[in-house]
PDB file of C-alpha atoms in Angstrom:
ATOM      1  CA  UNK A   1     108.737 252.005 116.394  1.00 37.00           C
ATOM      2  CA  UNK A   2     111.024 249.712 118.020  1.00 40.00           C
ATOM      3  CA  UNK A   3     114.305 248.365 116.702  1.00 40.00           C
ATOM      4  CA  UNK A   4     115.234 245.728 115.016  1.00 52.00           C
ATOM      5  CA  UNK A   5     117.812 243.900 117.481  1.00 71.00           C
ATOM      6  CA  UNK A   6     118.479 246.690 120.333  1.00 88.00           C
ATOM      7  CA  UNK A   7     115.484 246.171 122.754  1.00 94.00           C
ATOM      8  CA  UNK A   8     114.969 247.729 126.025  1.00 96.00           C
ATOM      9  CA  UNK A   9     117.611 245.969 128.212  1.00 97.00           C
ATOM     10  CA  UNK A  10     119.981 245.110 125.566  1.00 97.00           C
ATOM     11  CA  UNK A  11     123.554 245.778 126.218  1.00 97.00           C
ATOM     12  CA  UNK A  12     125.093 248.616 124.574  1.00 98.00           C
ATOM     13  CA  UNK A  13     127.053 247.827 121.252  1.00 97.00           C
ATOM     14  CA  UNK A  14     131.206 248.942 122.052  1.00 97.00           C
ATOM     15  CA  UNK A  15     132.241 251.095 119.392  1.00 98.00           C
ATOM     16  CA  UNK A  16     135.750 252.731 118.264  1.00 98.00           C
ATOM     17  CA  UNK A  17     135.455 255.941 117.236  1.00 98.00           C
ATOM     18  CA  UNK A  18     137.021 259.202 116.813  1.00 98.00           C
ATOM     19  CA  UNK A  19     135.715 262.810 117.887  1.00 98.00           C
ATOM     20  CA  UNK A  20     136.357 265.964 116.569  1.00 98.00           C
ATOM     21  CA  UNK A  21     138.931 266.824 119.278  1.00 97.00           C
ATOM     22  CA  UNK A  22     140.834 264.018 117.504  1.00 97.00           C
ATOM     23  CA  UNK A  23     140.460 261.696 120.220  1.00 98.00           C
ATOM     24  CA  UNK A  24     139.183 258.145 119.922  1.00 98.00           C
ATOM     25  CA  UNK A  25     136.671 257.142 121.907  1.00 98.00           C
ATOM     26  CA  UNK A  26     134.554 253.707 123.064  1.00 98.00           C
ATOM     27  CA  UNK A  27     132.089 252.659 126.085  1.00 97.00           C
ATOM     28  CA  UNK A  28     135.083 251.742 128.225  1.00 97.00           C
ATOM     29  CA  UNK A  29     136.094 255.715 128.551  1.00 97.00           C
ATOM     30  CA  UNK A  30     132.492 256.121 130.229  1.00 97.00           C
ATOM     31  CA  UNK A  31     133.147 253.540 132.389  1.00 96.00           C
ATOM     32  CA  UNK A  32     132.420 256.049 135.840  1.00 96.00           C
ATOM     33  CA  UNK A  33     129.035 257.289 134.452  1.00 97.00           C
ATOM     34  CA  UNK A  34     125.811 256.611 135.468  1.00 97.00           C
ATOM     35  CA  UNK A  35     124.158 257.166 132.443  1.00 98.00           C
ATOM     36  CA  UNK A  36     125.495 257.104 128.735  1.00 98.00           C
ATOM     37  CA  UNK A  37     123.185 259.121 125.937  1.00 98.00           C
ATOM     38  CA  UNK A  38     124.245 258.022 122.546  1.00 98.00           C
ATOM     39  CA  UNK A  39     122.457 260.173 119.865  1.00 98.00           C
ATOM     40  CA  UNK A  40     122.850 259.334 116.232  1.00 98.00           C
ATOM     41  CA  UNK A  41     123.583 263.020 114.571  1.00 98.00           C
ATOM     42  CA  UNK A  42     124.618 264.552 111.862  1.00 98.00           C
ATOM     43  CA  UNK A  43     125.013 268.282 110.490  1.00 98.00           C
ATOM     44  CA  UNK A  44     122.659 268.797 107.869  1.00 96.00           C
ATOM     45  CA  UNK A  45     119.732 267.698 109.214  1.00 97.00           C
ATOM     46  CA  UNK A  46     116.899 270.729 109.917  1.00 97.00           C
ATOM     47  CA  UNK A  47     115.790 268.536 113.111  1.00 97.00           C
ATOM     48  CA  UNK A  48     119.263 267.459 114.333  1.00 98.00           C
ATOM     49  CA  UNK A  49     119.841 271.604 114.186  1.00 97.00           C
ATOM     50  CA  UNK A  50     116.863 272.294 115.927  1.00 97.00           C
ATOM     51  CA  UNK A  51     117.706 270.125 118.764  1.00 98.00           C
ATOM     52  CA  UNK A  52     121.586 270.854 118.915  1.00 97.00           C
ATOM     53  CA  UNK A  53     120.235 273.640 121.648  1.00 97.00           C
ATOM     54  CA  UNK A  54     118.487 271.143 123.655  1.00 97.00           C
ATOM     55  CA  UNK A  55     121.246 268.562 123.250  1.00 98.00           C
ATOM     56  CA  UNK A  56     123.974 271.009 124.897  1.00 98.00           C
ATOM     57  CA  UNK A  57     121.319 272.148 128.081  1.00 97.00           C
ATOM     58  CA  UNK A  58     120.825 268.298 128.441  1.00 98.00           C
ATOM     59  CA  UNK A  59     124.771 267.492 128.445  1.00 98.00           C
ATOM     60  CA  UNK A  60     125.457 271.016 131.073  1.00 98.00           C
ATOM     61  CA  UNK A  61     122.303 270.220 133.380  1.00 97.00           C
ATOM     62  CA  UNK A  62     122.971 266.117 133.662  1.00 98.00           C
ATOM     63  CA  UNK A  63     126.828 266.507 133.060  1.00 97.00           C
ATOM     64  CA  UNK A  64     127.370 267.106 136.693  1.00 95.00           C
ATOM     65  CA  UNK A  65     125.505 264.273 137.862  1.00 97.00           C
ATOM     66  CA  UNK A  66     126.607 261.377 136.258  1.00 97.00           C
ATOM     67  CA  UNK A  67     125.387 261.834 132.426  1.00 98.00           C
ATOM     68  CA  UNK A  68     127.707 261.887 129.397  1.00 98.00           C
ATOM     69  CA  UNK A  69     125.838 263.033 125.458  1.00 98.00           C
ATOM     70  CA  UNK A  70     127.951 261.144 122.995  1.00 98.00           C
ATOM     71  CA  UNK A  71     127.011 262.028 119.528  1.00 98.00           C
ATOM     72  CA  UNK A  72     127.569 259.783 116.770  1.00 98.00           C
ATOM     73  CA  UNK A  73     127.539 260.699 113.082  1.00 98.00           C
ATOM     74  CA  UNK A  74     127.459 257.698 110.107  1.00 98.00           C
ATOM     75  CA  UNK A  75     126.043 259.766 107.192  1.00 98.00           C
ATOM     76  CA  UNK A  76     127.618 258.897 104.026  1.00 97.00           C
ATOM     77  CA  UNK A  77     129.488 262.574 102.907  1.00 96.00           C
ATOM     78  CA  UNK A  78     130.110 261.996  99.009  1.00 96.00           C
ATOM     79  CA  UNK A  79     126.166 262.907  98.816  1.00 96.00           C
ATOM     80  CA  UNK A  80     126.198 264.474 101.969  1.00 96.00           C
ATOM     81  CA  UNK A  81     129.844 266.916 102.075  1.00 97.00           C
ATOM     82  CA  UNK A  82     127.964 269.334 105.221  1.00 97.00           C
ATOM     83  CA  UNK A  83     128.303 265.689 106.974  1.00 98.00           C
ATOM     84  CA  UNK A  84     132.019 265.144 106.748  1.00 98.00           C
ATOM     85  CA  UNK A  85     134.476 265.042 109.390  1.00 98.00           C
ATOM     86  CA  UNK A  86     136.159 268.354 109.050  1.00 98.00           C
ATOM     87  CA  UNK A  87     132.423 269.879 108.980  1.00 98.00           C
ATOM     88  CA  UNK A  88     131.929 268.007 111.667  1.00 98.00           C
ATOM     89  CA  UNK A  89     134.705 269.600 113.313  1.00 98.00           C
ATOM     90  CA  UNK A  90     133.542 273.022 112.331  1.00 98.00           C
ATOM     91  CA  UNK A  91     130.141 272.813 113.155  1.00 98.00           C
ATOM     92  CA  UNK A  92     130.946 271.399 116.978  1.00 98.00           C
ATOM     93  CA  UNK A  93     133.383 274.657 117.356  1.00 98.00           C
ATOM     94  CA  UNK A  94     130.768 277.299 115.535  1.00 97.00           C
ATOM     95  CA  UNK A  95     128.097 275.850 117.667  1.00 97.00           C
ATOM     96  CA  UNK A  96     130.141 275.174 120.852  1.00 98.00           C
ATOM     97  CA  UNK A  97     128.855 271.844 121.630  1.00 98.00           C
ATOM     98  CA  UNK A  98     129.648 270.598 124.760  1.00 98.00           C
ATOM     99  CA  UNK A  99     129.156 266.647 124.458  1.00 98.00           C
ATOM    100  CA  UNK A 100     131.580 264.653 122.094  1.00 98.00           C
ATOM    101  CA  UNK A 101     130.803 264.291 118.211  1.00 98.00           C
ATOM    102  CA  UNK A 102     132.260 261.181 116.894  1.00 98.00           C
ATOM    103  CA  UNK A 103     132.393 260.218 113.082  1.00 98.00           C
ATOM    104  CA  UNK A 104     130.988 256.330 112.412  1.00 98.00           C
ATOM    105  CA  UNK A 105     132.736 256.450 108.920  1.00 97.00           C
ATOM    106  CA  UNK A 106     132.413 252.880 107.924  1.00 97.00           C
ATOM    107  CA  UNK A 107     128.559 253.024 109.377  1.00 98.00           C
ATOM    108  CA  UNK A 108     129.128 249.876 111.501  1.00 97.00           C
ATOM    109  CA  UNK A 109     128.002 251.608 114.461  1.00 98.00           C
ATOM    110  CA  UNK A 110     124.748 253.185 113.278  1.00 97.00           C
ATOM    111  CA  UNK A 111     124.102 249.211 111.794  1.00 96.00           C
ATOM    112  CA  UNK A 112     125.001 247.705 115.271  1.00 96.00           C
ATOM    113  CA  UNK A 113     122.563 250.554 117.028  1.00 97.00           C
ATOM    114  CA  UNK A 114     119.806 249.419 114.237  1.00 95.00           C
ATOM    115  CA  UNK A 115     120.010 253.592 114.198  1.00 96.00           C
ATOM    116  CA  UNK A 116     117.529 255.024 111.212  1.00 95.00           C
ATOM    117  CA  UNK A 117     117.159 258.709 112.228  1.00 96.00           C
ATOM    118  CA  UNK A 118     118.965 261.911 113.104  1.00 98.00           C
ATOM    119  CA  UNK A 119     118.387 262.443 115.668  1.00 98.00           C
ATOM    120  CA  UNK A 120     118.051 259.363 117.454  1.00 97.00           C
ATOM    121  CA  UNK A 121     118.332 258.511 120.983  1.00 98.00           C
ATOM    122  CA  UNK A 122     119.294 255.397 122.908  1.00 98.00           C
ATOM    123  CA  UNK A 123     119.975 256.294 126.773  1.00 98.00           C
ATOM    124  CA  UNK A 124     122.272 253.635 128.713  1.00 98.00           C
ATOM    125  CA  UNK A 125     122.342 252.728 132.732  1.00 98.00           C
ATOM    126  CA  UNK A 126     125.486 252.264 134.777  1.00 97.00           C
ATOM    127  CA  UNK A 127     125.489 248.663 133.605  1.00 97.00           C
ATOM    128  CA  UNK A 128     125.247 249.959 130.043  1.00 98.00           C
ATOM    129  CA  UNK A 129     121.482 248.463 129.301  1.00 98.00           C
ATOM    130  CA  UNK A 130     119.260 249.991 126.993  1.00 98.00           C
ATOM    131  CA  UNK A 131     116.491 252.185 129.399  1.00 98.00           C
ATOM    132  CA  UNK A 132     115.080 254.260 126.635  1.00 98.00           C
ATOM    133  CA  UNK A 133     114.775 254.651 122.960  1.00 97.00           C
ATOM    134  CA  UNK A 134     113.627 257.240 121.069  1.00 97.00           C
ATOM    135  CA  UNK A 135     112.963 261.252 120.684  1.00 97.00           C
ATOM    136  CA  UNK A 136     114.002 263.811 122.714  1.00 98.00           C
ATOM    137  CA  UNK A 137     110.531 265.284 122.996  1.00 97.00           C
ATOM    138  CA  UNK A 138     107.273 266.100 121.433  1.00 97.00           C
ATOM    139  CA  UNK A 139     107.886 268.921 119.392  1.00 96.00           C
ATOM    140  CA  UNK A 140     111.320 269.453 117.234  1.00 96.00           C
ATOM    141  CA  UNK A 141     110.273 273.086 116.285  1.00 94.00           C
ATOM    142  CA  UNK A 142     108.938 274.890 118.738  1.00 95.00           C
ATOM    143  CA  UNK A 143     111.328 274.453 121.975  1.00 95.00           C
ATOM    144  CA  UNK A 144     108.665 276.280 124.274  1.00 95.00           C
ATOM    145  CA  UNK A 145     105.621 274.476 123.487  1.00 97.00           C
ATOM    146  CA  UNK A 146     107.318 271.173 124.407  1.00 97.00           C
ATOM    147  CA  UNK A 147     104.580 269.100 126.282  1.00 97.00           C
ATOM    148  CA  UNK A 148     106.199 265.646 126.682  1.00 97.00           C
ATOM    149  CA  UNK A 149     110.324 265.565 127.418  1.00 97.00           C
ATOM    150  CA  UNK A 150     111.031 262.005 126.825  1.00 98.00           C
ATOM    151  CA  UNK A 151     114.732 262.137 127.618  1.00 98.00           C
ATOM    152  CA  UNK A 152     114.977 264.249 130.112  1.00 98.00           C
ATOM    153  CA  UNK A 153     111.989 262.437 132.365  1.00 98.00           C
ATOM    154  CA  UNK A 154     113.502 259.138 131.292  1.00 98.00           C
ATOM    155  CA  UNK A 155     117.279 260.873 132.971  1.00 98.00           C
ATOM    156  CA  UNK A 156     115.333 262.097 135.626  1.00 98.00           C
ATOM    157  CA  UNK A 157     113.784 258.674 136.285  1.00 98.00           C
ATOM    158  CA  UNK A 158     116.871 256.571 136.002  1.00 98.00           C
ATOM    159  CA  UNK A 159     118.734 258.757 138.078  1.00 98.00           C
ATOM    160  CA  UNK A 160     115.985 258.315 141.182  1.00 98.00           C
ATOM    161  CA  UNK A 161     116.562 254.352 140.170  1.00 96.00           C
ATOM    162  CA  UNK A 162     112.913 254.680 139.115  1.00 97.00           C
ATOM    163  CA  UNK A 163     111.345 252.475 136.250  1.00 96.00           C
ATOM    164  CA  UNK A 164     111.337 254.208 132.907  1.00 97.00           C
ATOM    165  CA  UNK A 165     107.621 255.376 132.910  1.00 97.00           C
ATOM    166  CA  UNK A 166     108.044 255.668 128.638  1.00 97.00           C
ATOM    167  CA  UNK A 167     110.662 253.414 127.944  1.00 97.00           C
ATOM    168  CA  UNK A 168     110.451 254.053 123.656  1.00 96.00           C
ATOM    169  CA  UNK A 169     108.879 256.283 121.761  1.00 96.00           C
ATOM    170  CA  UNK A 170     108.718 256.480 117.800  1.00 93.00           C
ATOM    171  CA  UNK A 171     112.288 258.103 116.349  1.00 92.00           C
ATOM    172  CA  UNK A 172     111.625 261.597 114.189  1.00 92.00           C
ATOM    173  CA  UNK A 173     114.285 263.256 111.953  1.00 95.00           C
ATOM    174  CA  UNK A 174     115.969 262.702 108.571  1.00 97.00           C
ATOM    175  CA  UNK A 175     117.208 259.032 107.737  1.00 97.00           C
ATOM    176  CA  UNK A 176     120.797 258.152 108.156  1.00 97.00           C
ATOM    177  CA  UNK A 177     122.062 258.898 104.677  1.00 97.00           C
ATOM    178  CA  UNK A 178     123.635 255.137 103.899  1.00 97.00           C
ATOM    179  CA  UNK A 179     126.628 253.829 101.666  1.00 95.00           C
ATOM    180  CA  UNK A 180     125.402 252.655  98.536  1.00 86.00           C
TER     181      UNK A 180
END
């Protein structure tokens, strides 16, 4: 359940990393926002799809106050080609996503997150501390019967500078797909 290294109030890990709008990105471009999602992604994943709708409606509803979704994918893509950059690239555009999609190609990142799952969450304050680890909610398949919306009452709660009532939760998804 929790990670390895990154506890609750650890300082997020920088990264270097380029997006699929060919831009390269690290924690010092979100310097202005109040909260920083990092989710470890990737394409072919059946729970990573089912969330991608979630992930966008979390991005436009927190967007304007404060909130930036970075996705992060560091699946290996000689086993793995639907998790390649230039998929990558089509897949953001064919699904329209609205929050960035960086590639971790050399899987540094993912290692310095302790990241095993897609999808995987790790929500950061202003100050860039770890607040909340974990899943996005209760129920990956079936959007409407949702009981228990860890990330968005954990947003919700950081936002009113409340304490994070469920600070981690176990991670669901596939495994990050690792160099051999």
């Amino acid at each position: 359940m929790a990670t390895i290294n990154l506890k609750i109030g650890s300082p997020a890990p920088d990264f270097n990393l380029t997006g699929v709008d060919g831009k390269k990105y690290s924690l010092s471009f979100f310097v202005d926002k109040k909260a920083l999602i990092v989710i470890f992604s990737c394409n072919h994943c059946p729970y990573v799809q089912a969330y991608e709708d979630r992930i966008k409606q979390i991005q436009e509803v927190y967007g304007n106050k404060g909130v930036t979704v970075v996705a992060i994918n560091s699946n290996e893509d000689v086993n793995y080609p639907d998790d390649s950059f230039e998929n990558m690239k089509k897949r953001a555009a064919e699904q329209k996503f609205n929050f960035l999609y960086l590639r971790d190609e050399d899987q540094s990142v993912a290692r310095a997150y302790d990241a095993t799952h897609t999808p995987e969450i790790f929500l950061f304050d202003k100050e860039r501390k770890l607040t909340f680890h974990g899943k996005i909610d209760d129920n990956w398949q079936e959007p409407d019967r949702v009981q228990n919306h860890y990330l968005k009452n954990a947003l919700d709660e950081l936002l009113a500078e409340k304490e994070i009532s469920v600070p981690e939760t176990f991670t669901i998804g596939c495994t990050i797909k690792w160099k051999k």
